[in-house]
């Protein structure tokens, strides 16, 4: 089977082929790749696929891994109900 | 008033909680899982001396110790944000906002996936998922399984599945693709497997381990690796066969395999299908450090430690005042190292809050971590010591802010 | 023995303790579990692997990580959506439903089919 049809982001069903195509077209950062393809923007916050998005971006740009986190994290790092955000319960 | 808030009730978090509570600090531990113990909960293996390491019992012991000393432990609570406030750390949880002058992140590790065609089909799970289902929930994950990914964690858990009477048909490599990389290279996998060869019941691997220092001989061993795999613990381990696709629609029905070259390239015409009703993906572990990232902690990228780790020193302090880390968030090692690190973090926190009378205790605890590391039978990475030294050096260059 | 039943006996961990039975419904079908079991464990023990369909593509999904990281096992519990079956204990009378394909009228372009 064509390895390009592998789903990389399970939440948004973005395939390896789509990621590689976007990475080769734009030669962009992992963050831009995420915004362009929606990979890593689903329910889990990219916890399963973020390292793969970063790998694909780096393979296209030829950049080595850096000490900084490639795809930044923003709160909430877990999906929470709207009612819970901002509300002090305790 | 809580003095110390700990995220994660695994070996590091619970050890730290007990240590802090012993020094008269008010400690609150939260964990997302419904039971305390973290990844200790699934662990079950025979030690070299013939005794059994039962993670469930270790978890119970640590939990009872921490609670007995006065720590409060709340399970089923998710943490979704951590930020520095005026007085200390402000932590947002599904049970409301918690505040404390000291925050210890002991969130452990997450599993690394190995994407391949069909890996979203129900019945495909991470190897850790199978471990928890088997040993914690006591539900069979299936009748006949294939493990994709060859590494020490996979071998340990495969053994646990067998103990529970579940048939593991074989262990194979993932397919070579842009995101599986070294995990799909027979050469790299052979190299890492030979480093734990002293544990292997297979003569082929044990003899092979003597070749590990000679690269041409290692390459020869990969070329000559038996087509039928090498049987360890009643289970063939294949280094020259990869799973190229998982078969099925609404559930796993089988796995398509192909022979691969010593570089991991599939050999044309060698594809064949085998039946399976479950598949475990074993890509290893990496530190779960998202809360350290949202808290604003600087990171270091050290492959020896499993990837990006929050910058920290041997006292488990991060560069952010009042923010500590312990356990696998600082690098992938055994639960015993995590417990020893938890004790260090607890003592460092007690000192920070003016409760440590015996200063030598902290130095002793730091030395103990190194002893536990050296005596570990399994090293997740052979260069763990170098990774630890690098992170310490980077921390010293950075210094602690806001102190 | 069914492929995914409970592991009643274990050579090191011993026999499963006695637990009381809990009844719940999954997609309207009455089912039984034991007190203290997660939704994911109870359904797997009953031979159910598919916990939802992908919202857009409709591909079936089940547990993947089993410890709350991947959110693949999310189900609707008593009307609340997005509940992780792997972290949630079954309770008496629970109404659990699998996620289904959702209409996406606002989505422009989207992924190629």
Coordinates of C-alpha atoms in Angstrom, one line a residue:
Chain A
X1 CA 0.0 0.0 0.0
X2 CA 1.1 3.6 -0.7
X3 CA 2.7 4.8 2.5
X4 CA 1.6 8.4 1.6
X5 CA -2.0 7.5 2.5
X6 CA -1.1 7.0 6.1
X7 CA -3.2 9.2 8.5
X8 CA -0.8 11.2 10.6
X9 CA -3.3 13.4 12.5
X10 CA -6.0 11.0 13.6
X11 CA -8.3 13.8 14.9
X12 CA -8.4 15.7 11.6
X13 CA -7.5 12.8 9.3
X14 CA -4.6 14.6 7.7
X15 CA -2.4 12.2 5.6
X16 CA 1.3 12.0 5.3
X17 CA 0.9 12.9 1.6
X18 CA -1.0 16.1 2.4
X19 CA 1.6 17.1 4.9
X20 CA 4.5 16.4 2.6
X21 CA 2.8 18.3 -0.2
X22 CA 2.3 21.4 2.0
X23 CA 5.8 21.2 3.4
X24 CA 7.4 21.0 0.0
X25 CA 5.3 23.8 -1.4
X26 CA 5.8 26.3 1.4
X27 CA 9.1 25.1 3.1
X28 CA 7.6 26.4 6.2
X29 CA 7.8 26.0 10.0
X30 CA 5.9 23.2 11.8
X31 CA 3.5 25.8 13.1
X32 CA 2.7 27.1 9.6
X33 CA 2.3 23.5 8.4
X34 CA -0.1 22.8 11.2
X35 CA -2.2 25.9 10.3
X36 CA -2.2 25.1 6.6
X37 CA -3.2 21.4 6.9
X38 CA -5.1 21.5 10.3
X39 CA -2.9 18.6 11.4
X40 CA -2.5 18.8 15.2
X41 CA -5.5 21.1 15.6
X42 CA -8.0 18.5 16.6
X43 CA -9.4 17.3 19.8
X44 CA -6.2 15.9 21.3
X45 CA -4.2 19.1 20.8
X46 CA -1.7 17.3 18.6
X47 CA -0.4 15.1 21.3
X48 CA -0.1 12.1 19.1
X49 CA 1.0 13.7 15.8
X50 CA 3.0 16.9 16.7
X51 CA 6.3 15.2 16.5
X52 CA 5.5 13.9 13.0
X53 CA 4.4 17.4 11.8
X54 CA 7.7 18.7 13.1
X55 CA 9.6 15.9 11.4
X56 CA 7.9 16.5 8.0
X57 CA 8.6 20.3 8.3
X58 CA 12.2 19.7 9.2
X59 CA 12.7 17.2 6.3
X60 CA 11.4 19.8 3.9
X61 CA 13.5 22.7 5.2
X62 CA 16.6 20.7 6.3
X63 CA 16.6 22.2 9.7
X64 CA 18.1 20.3 12.7
X65 CA 16.0 19.9 15.9
X66 CA 16.4 22.9 18.3
X67 CA 16.2 23.2 22.1
X68 CA 13.0 25.1 21.7
X69 CA 9.7 23.2 21.5
X70 CA 8.9 23.3 17.7
X71 CA 5.1 23.5 18.1
X72 CA 4.3 25.7 21.0
X73 CA 1.7 24.7 23.6
X74 CA -1.2 26.9 24.5
X75 CA -3.6 26.4 27.4
X76 CA -5.9 24.6 27.7
X77 CA -3.6 21.5 27.2
X78 CA -6.7 19.4 27.8
X79 CA -10.1 20.1 26.1
X80 CA -12.4 21.6 28.7
X81 CA -16.0 22.6 28.6
X82 CA -16.6 26.3 28.0
X83 CA -18.3 26.6 31.4
X84 CA -15.1 25.5 33.0
X85 CA -12.9 28.2 31.4
X86 CA -12.5 31.2 33.5
X87 CA -14.8 29.9 36.3
X88 CA -13.2 29.6 39.7
X89 CA -14.8 26.5 41.2
X90 CA -12.6 25.8 44.2
Chain B
X1 CA -3.2 26.6 52.4
X2 CA -1.4 24.2 50.1
X3 CA 2.4 24.5 50.2
X4 CA 3.2 22.1 47.4
X5 CA 1.0 21.1 44.4
X6 CA 2.1 18.0 42.6
X7 CA 0.7 17.1 39.1
X8 CA 1.0 13.3 38.6
X9 CA 0.5 10.5 41.1
X10 CA 3.1 8.2 39.6
X11 CA 6.3 7.0 41.2
X12 CA 8.0 10.4 41.2
X13 CA 4.9 12.4 42.3
X14 CA 4.0 10.1 45.2
X15 CA 7.6 9.8 46.4
X16 CA 7.9 13.6 46.4
X17 CA 4.6 13.9 48.2
X18 CA 5.7 11.6 50.9
X19 CA 9.0 13.4 51.3
X20 CA 7.3 16.8 51.5
X21 CA 4.7 15.6 53.9
X22 CA 7.4 14.1 56.1
X23 CA 8.9 17.6 56.4
X24 CA 5.6 19.1 57.6
X25 CA 4.5 20.6 54.3
X26 CA 0.9 20.6 53.2
X27 CA 0.8 18.6 49.9
X28 CA -1.8 18.1 47.3
X29 CA -1.4 15.7 44.4
X30 CA -3.7 15.5 41.4
X31 CA -3.8 12.9 38.6
X32 CA -5.9 12.4 35.6
X33 CA -6.1 8.6 35.9
X34 CA -8.8 7.1 38.2
X35 CA -6.2 5.3 40.3
X36 CA -2.9 6.5 41.8
X37 CA 0.4 4.9 40.6
X38 CA 0.9 6.3 37.1
X39 CA 2.7 4.0 34.7
X40 CA 3.7 1.8 37.7
X41 CA 0.3 0.3 37.5
X42 CA 0.9 -1.9 34.5
X43 CA 4.4 -3.0 35.3
X44 CA 5.0 -6.6 36.0
X45 CA 8.4 -8.3 35.5
X46 CA 10.8 -10.8 37.0
X47 CA 13.9 -9.2 38.4
X48 CA 17.3 -10.8 37.8
X49 CA 17.2 -12.3 41.4
X50 CA 13.9 -14.1 40.6
X51 CA 11.6 -11.9 42.6
X52 CA 8.6 -10.2 40.8
X53 CA 8.4 -6.4 40.4
X54 CA 4.6 -5.8 40.7
X55 CA 3.9 -2.2 39.9
X56 CA 0.4 -2.4 41.3
X57 CA 1.8 -3.3 44.7
X58 CA 4.5 -0.6 44.5
X59 CA 1.9 2.0 43.6
X60 CA -0.3 0.9 46.6
X61 CA 2.7 1.1 48.9
X62 CA 3.7 4.6 47.7
X63 CA 0.1 5.9 47.8
X64 CA -0.4 4.6 51.4
X65 CA 2.9 6.0 52.5
X66 CA 2.1 9.5 51.0
X67 CA -1.5 9.6 52.4
X68 CA -0.4 8.1 55.7
X69 CA 2.0 11.1 56.1
X70 CA -0.8 13.5 55.4
X71 CA -0.7 14.2 51.7
X72 CA -4.0 14.6 49.9
X73 CA -4.2 12.7 46.6
X74 CA -7.1 13.4 44.1
X75 CA -7.5 11.2 41.1
X76 CA -9.7 11.8 38.0
X77 CA -8.6 15.5 37.9
X78 CA -7.2 16.9 34.7
X79 CA -4.9 19.9 34.7
X80 CA -5.1 22.2 31.7
X81 CA -3.0 25.2 32.5
X82 CA -0.3 26.4 34.9
X83 CA 0.9 30.0 35.2
X84 CA 2.9 32.1 37.6
X85 CA 0.7 34.4 39.7
X86 CA 1.6 37.1 42.3
X87 CA 2.0 34.7 45.2
X88 CA 3.0 31.5 43.4
X89 CA 1.6 29.0 40.9
X90 CA -1.9 29.1 39.6
X91 CA -3.0 25.8 38.2
X92 CA -6.3 25.3 36.4
X93 CA -7.9 21.9 36.8
X94 CA -11.3 20.3 36.0
X95 CA -12.0 20.6 39.7
X96 CA -11.3 24.3 39.8
X97 CA -8.2 26.5 40.3
X98 CA -5.5 25.5 42.7
X99 CA -2.8 27.8 44.0
X100 CA 0.5 27.0 45.8
X101 CA 3.9 28.6 46.1
X102 CA 5.6 25.4 44.8
X103 CA 4.5 23.4 41.8
X104 CA 6.0 20.0 41.0
X105 CA 5.3 18.6 37.5
X106 CA 5.6 14.8 37.6
X107 CA 3.6 14.1 34.5
X108 CA 5.7 11.2 33.2
X109 CA 5.9 10.1 29.6
X110 CA 3.7 9.6 26.6
X111 CA 4.1 6.9 24.0
X112 CA 5.5 7.7 20.6
X113 CA 3.3 6.4 17.7
X114 CA 4.5 4.7 14.5
X115 CA 2.0 5.7 11.9
X116 CA 1.3 3.1 9.1
X117 CA -1.7 2.4 6.8
X118 CA -4.6 1.0 8.9
X119 CA -3.4 2.2 12.3
X120 CA -6.8 3.9 13.0
X121 CA -8.7 0.7 12.7
X122 CA -10.3 -0.4 16.1
X123 CA -8.2 -3.1 17.6
X124 CA -4.9 -1.2 16.9
X125 CA -3.6 0.3 20.1
X126 CA -0.4 1.6 21.7
X127 CA 1.5 -1.1 23.5
X128 CA 0.9 0.8 26.8
X129 CA -2.8 0.6 26.2
X130 CA -2.6 -3.1 26.0
X131 CA -0.5 -3.2 29.2
X132 CA -3.1 -1.2 31.1
X133 CA -6.0 -3.1 29.7
X134 CA -4.4 -6.4 30.7
X135 CA -2.8 -5.7 34.1
X136 CA -4.9 -2.9 35.4
X137 CA -8.4 -3.5 34.0
X138 CA -7.9 -7.2 33.5
X139 CA -9.6 -7.4 30.1
X140 CA -8.1 -9.3 27.2
X141 CA -7.2 -7.1 24.2
X142 CA -7.7 -10.0 21.8
X143 CA -6.7 -13.5 20.9
X144 CA -3.8 -13.2 18.5
X145 CA -1.8 -10.1 18.3
X146 CA 1.1 -8.6 16.4
X147 CA 3.4 -6.0 17.9
X148 CA 4.8 -3.4 15.5
X149 CA 8.0 -1.8 16.7
X150 CA 10.9 -3.6 18.3
X151 CA 12.3 -2.1 21.5
X152 CA 12.9 -2.9 25.2
X153 CA 9.5 -1.6 26.3
X154 CA 7.7 -3.7 23.6
X155 CA 9.5 -6.8 24.7
X156 CA 8.7 -6.2 28.4
X157 CA 5.0 -5.7 27.7
X158 CA 4.8 -8.6 25.2
X159 CA 6.0 -10.8 28.1
X160 CA 3.2 -9.4 30.3
X161 CA 0.5 -10.1 27.7
X162 CA 1.8 -13.7 27.5
X163 CA 1.7 -14.0 31.3
X164 CA -2.0 -13.2 31.1
X165 CA -2.5 -15.9 28.5
X166 CA -2.7 -13.7 25.4
X167 CA -1.0 -14.9 22.3
X168 CA 1.5 -12.6 20.8
X169 CA 2.2 -14.0 17.4
X170 CA 5.3 -12.0 16.5
X171 CA 7.1 -8.7 16.8
X172 CA 8.0 -6.9 13.6
X173 CA 9.4 -3.6 12.4
X174 CA 7.2 -0.7 11.3
X175 CA 7.3 0.2 7.6
X176 CA 10.0 2.7 6.5
X177 CA 8.4 6.1 5.9
X178 CA 9.3 9.7 6.7
X179 CA 8.0 9.6 10.2
X180 CA 9.1 6.1 11.4
X181 CA 12.8 6.7 10.6
X182 CA 15.2 4.7 12.8
X183 CA 12.5 2.5 14.3
X184 CA 12.1 1.0 10.8
X185 CA 15.9 0.5 10.3
X186 CA 17.0 -3.1 11.0
X187 CA 20.5 -1.9 11.6
X188 CA 19.5 0.7 14.3
X189 CA 17.0 -1.6 16.0
X190 CA 19.6 -4.4 16.1
X191 CA 22.1 -2.0 17.6
X192 CA 19.7 -1.0 20.4
X193 CA 18.5 -4.6 21.0
X194 CA 22.1 -5.8 21.4
X195 CA 22.6 -3.3 24.2
X196 CA 20.0 -5.2 26.3
X197 CA 21.3 -8.5 25.1
X198 CA 22.4 -9.6 28.5
X199 CA 18.7 -10.1 29.3
X200 CA 17.9 -12.1 26.3
X201 CA 17.3 -15.8 26.5
X202 CA 18.4 -16.2 22.9
X203 CA 21.9 -17.4 22.2
X204 CA 21.9 -15.7 18.8
X205 CA 21.3 -12.3 20.4
X206 CA 23.7 -13.0 23.3
X207 CA 26.5 -13.9 21.0
X208 CA 25.5 -11.1 18.7
X209 CA 26.0 -8.7 21.6
X210 CA 29.8 -9.3 21.4
X211 CA 29.7 -7.8 17.9
X212 CA 28.1 -4.6 18.9
X213 CA 31.4 -2.7 19.1
X214 CA 32.3 -3.7 15.5
X215 CA 30.2 -2.0 12.9
X216 CA 31.1 -4.3 10.0
X217 CA 30.2 -7.3 12.1
X218 CA 26.9 -5.7 13.2
X219 CA 26.0 -5.1 9.6
X220 CA 26.8 -8.7 8.8
X221 CA 24.6 -9.8 11.7
X222 CA 21.7 -7.7 10.2
X223 CA 22.3 -9.2 6.8
X224 CA 22.3 -12.7 8.2
X225 CA 19.3 -12.2 10.6
X226 CA 17.2 -15.3 10.3
X227 CA 14.1 -14.9 8.0
X228 CA 11.9 -16.6 10.6
X229 CA 13.0 -14.2 13.3
X230 CA 14.7 -15.0 16.5
X231 CA 12.5 -16.6 19.1
X232 CA 12.7 -15.0 22.6
X233 CA 10.2 -15.9 25.3
X234 CA 8.1 -18.1 22.9
X235 CA 7.7 -15.2 20.5
X236 CA 9.6 -14.6 17.2
X237 CA 11.2 -11.2 16.9
X238 CA 11.7 -10.1 13.3
X239 CA 14.3 -7.5 12.3
X240 CA 14.1 -8.2 8.5
X241 CA 10.3 -8.1 8.3
X242 CA 8.1 -5.0 8.5
X243 CA 4.3 -4.5 8.8
X244 CA 3.4 -2.5 5.7
X245 CA -0.4 -2.3 6.4
X246 CA -2.9 -3.3 9.0
X247 CA -5.9 -5.0 7.4
X248 CA -9.6 -4.7 8.3
X249 CA -12.4 -2.1 8.1
X250 CA -14.4 -2.0 11.4
X251 CA -11.9 -4.2 13.2
X252 CA -8.4 -5.6 12.8
X253 CA -8.4 -8.7 10.7
X254 CA -4.7 -9.1 9.9
X255 CA -1.4 -7.6 9.1
X256 CA 0.4 -7.4 5.7
X257 CA 4.1 -8.1 6.1
X258 CA 7.0 -7.7 3.7
X259 CA 10.7 -8.7 4.0
X260 CA 12.9 -5.7 4.1
X261 CA 16.5 -5.0 3.2
X262 CA 19.1 -4.3 5.9
X263 CA 18.1 -0.6 5.4
X264 CA 14.4 -1.3 5.9
X265 CA 13.4 -1.0 2.2
X266 CA 10.6 -3.5 1.4
X267 CA 11.7 -6.3 -1.0
X268 CA 9.3 -6.6 -3.9
X269 CA 7.3 -9.7 -4.2
X270 CA 7.7 -10.7 -0.5
X271 CA 4.3 -9.3 0.8
X272 CA 2.2 -11.8 2.7
X273 CA -0.8 -11.5 5.1
X274 CA -1.1 -13.0 8.5
X275 CA -4.3 -13.1 10.7
X276 CA -4.5 -11.0 13.9
X277 CA -7.4 -9.5 15.9
X278 CA -5.3 -6.9 17.7
X279 CA -2.2 -4.9 16.9
X280 CA 0.1 -3.0 19.4
X281 CA 2.2 -0.1 18.2
X282 CA 5.4 0.2 20.1
X283 CA 7.3 3.4 19.3
X284 CA 8.9 4.0 22.8
X285 CA 8.3 6.8 25.2
X286 CA 9.0 10.6 25.3
X287 CA 8.7 13.1 28.2
X288 CA 5.2 14.5 28.6
X289 CA 6.1 18.1 29.3
X290 CA 3.2 20.2 27.9
X291 CA 2.5 21.9 31.3
X292 CA 6.1 22.9 31.7
X293 CA 5.8 24.5 28.2
X294 CA 2.6 26.5 29.0
X295 CA 4.2 27.5 32.4
X296 CA 7.0 29.1 30.3
X297 CA 9.9 26.8 31.3
X298 CA 12.8 26.7 28.9
X299 CA 13.5 23.3 27.3
X300 CA 16.5 21.3 26.1
X301 CA 16.4 18.8 23.2
X302 CA 18.4 15.8 24.2
X303 CA 17.7 12.6 22.3
X304 CA 19.4 10.6 25.1
X305 CA 16.6 11.7 27.5
X306 CA 13.8 10.9 25.0
X307 CA 13.4 14.4 23.3
X308 CA 12.5 17.8 24.7
X309 CA 12.8 18.0 28.4
X310 CA 12.2 21.0 30.7
X311 CA 15.5 22.5 31.7
X312 CA 16.4 21.4 35.3
X313 CA 19.3 20.7 37.6
X314 CA 20.1 17.7 39.8
X315 CA 18.0 19.2 42.6
X316 CA 15.0 18.9 40.2
X317 CA 14.6 22.7 40.1
X318 CA 13.7 24.4 36.8
X319 CA 14.9 27.9 35.9
X320 CA 11.4 29.2 37.0
X321 CA 11.2 30.0 40.8
X322 CA 9.0 27.4 42.6
X323 CA 8.7 25.1 39.6
X324 CA 10.1 21.6 40.0
X325 CA 10.1 18.5 37.8
X326 CA 10.7 14.8 38.6
X327 CA 10.3 11.4 36.9
X328 CA 10.0 10.7 33.2
X329 CA 9.2 14.4 32.4
X330 CA 13.0 14.9 32.9
X331 CA 14.0 11.9 30.7
X332 CA 13.0 8.4 30.0
X333 CA 14.2 6.0 32.8
X334 CA 12.9 3.3 35.0
X335 CA 10.3 3.8 37.8
X336 CA 13.0 3.2 40.4
X337 CA 14.9 6.3 39.1
X338 CA 11.6 8.2 39.1
X339 CA 11.0 7.4 42.7
X340 CA 14.6 8.4 43.6
X341 CA 14.1 11.7 41.7
X342 CA 10.8 12.3 43.5
X343 CA 12.6 12.0 46.9
X344 CA 15.2 14.6 45.7
X345 CA 12.5 17.0 44.5
X346 CA 10.7 16.6 47.9
X347 CA 13.9 17.4 49.8
X348 CA 14.8 20.3 47.5
X349 CA 11.3 21.7 48.0
X350 CA 11.5 21.3 51.8
X351 CA 14.8 23.2 51.7
X352 CA 13.3 26.0 49.5
X353 CA 10.5 26.4 52.0
X354 CA 12.8 26.4 55.0
X355 CA 11.8 23.0 56.3
X356 CA 15.0 21.0 55.8
X357 CA 17.1 20.7 58.9
X358 CA 19.5 18.0 57.6
X359 CA 21.2 19.4 54.5
X360 CA 23.2 16.2 53.9
X361 CA 19.9 14.4 53.2
X362 CA 19.6 16.2 49.9
X363 CA 23.1 15.5 48.8
X364 CA 22.6 11.8 49.8
X365 CA 19.3 11.7 47.8
X366 CA 21.1 13.1 44.7
X367 CA 23.8 10.5 45.0
X368 CA 21.1 7.8 45.4
X369 CA 19.6 8.8 42.0
X370 CA 22.9 8.2 40.4
X371 CA 23.4 4.8 42.1
X372 CA 19.9 3.6 41.1
X373 CA 20.7 4.8 37.5
X374 CA 23.9 2.8 37.4
X375 CA 22.4 -0.4 38.8
X376 CA 19.4 -0.4 36.4
X377 CA 19.2 -3.6 34.5
X378 CA 17.5 -1.8 31.6
X379 CA 18.7 1.5 30.2
X380 CA 16.2 3.0 27.8
X381 CA 19.1 4.9 26.2
X382 CA 22.7 3.8 26.6
X383 CA 23.9 7.4 26.8
X384 CA 21.5 8.5 29.5
X385 CA 24.4 9.7 31.7
X386 CA 25.7 12.0 29.0
X387 CA 22.1 13.4 28.5
X388 CA 21.9 14.0 32.3
X389 CA 25.3 15.8 32.3
X390 CA 24.2 18.0 29.3
X391 CA 21.0 19.1 30.9
X392 CA 22.8 20.0 34.1
X393 CA 25.4 22.0 32.1
X394 CA 22.7 23.9 30.2
X395 CA 20.9 24.6 33.4
X396 CA 24.0 26.1 35.0
X397 CA 24.5 28.3 32.0
X398 CA 20.9 29.6 32.2
X399 CA 20.6 30.1 36.0
X400 CA 17.4 30.5 38.0
X401 CA 15.2 33.5 37.3
X402 CA 13.2 35.4 39.9
X403 CA 15.2 34.2 42.9
Chain C
X1 CA -13.5 -18.2 25.7
X2 CA -14.3 -15.0 23.8
X3 CA -11.4 -13.1 22.3
X4 CA -11.8 -10.2 24.6
X5 CA -13.4 -11.4 27.9
X6 CA -12.0 -10.7 31.4
X7 CA -8.8 -12.1 32.7
X8 CA -10.3 -14.0 35.7
X9 CA -7.1 -15.7 36.7
X10 CA -3.5 -14.4 36.6
X11 CA -0.4 -16.3 37.6
X12 CA 1.1 -13.3 39.4
X13 CA -1.8 -10.9 40.0
X14 CA -4.1 -13.6 41.3
X15 CA -7.9 -14.0 40.7
X16 CA -10.1 -11.0 39.9
X17 CA -11.8 -9.8 43.1
X18 CA -15.6 -10.1 43.5
X19 CA -17.3 -7.0 42.3
X20 CA -20.9 -5.9 42.1
X21 CA -22.6 -5.8 38.7
X22 CA -23.5 -2.4 37.1
X23 CA -26.0 -2.1 34.2
X24 CA -25.7 0.6 31.5
X25 CA -26.7 1.1 27.9
X26 CA -24.5 1.6 24.9
X27 CA -26.3 2.9 21.8
X28 CA -29.5 1.9 23.5
X29 CA -28.5 -1.7 24.1
X30 CA -28.6 -2.8 27.8
X31 CA -25.2 -4.1 29.0
X32 CA -23.4 -5.2 32.1
X33 CA -20.1 -4.2 33.6
X34 CA -18.4 -4.6 37.0
X35 CA -18.1 -1.8 39.6
X36 CA -14.9 0.1 39.1
X37 CA -14.5 -0.7 35.4
X38 CA -13.9 2.0 32.8
X39 CA -16.4 2.4 29.9
X40 CA -13.6 1.3 27.5
X41 CA -12.8 -1.8 29.5
X42 CA -16.4 -2.8 30.0
X43 CA -17.2 -2.4 26.3
X44 CA -14.0 -4.2 25.2
X45 CA -14.9 -7.1 27.6
X46 CA -18.2 -7.3 25.8
X47 CA -16.4 -7.5 22.4
X48 CA -17.1 -3.9 21.4
X49 CA -14.1 -2.2 19.8
X50 CA -15.7 0.6 17.8
X51 CA -16.5 3.6 20.1
X52 CA -17.3 6.2 17.5
X53 CA -17.1 7.1 13.9
X54 CA -14.9 10.0 12.7
X55 CA -17.0 13.1 12.6
X56 CA -16.3 13.8 8.9
X57 CA -14.9 10.7 7.3
X58 CA -17.0 8.2 9.2
X59 CA -14.0 5.9 9.8
X60 CA -14.5 3.7 12.9
X61 CA -12.3 4.4 15.9
X62 CA -11.7 2.6 19.2
X63 CA -9.2 3.0 22.1
X64 CA -5.7 3.9 21.1
X65 CA -3.7 5.1 24.2
X66 CA -6.1 4.0 27.0
X67 CA -4.7 6.6 29.4
X68 CA -6.4 9.8 28.3
X69 CA -3.9 11.3 25.9
X70 CA -5.2 10.6 22.5
X71 CA -9.0 11.4 22.8
X72 CA -9.8 8.7 20.3
X73 CA -12.2 6.9 22.7
X74 CA -14.5 9.9 23.3
X75 CA -18.2 9.0 23.7
X76 CA -21.3 10.8 24.8
X77 CA -22.3 10.0 28.4
X78 CA -25.7 11.0 29.7
X79 CA -25.9 13.7 27.0
X80 CA -22.4 15.1 27.7
X81 CA -20.1 14.8 24.6
X82 CA -16.4 14.3 24.4
X83 CA -16.1 12.0 27.4
X84 CA -13.0 9.8 27.4
X85 CA -14.2 6.2 27.7
X86 CA -10.7 5.1 29.0
X87 CA -10.8 7.4 32.0
X88 CA -14.4 7.3 32.9
X89 CA -15.9 4.6 35.2
X90 CA -19.2 3.0 34.3
X91 CA -22.0 3.9 36.6
X92 CA -25.4 2.4 37.2
X93 CA -27.9 3.5 34.6
X94 CA -25.4 5.3 32.4
X95 CA -26.5 6.1 28.8
X96 CA -23.5 5.9 26.5
X97 CA -23.6 6.6 22.8
X98 CA -21.0 6.4 20.1
X99 CA -20.0 9.5 18.1
X100 CA -21.4 9.6 14.6
X101 CA -20.7 11.6 11.4
X102 CA -21.6 15.2 11.9
X103 CA -22.9 17.5 9.2
X104 CA -20.4 20.3 8.4
X105 CA -22.4 22.9 6.5
X106 CA -20.0 25.7 7.4
X107 CA -16.9 24.1 6.2
X108 CA -15.6 25.5 3.0
X109 CA -13.2 23.5 0.8
X110 CA -12.1 21.0 3.4
X111 CA -10.1 17.9 2.7
X112 CA -10.4 16.2 -0.7
X113 CA -12.8 13.2 -0.3

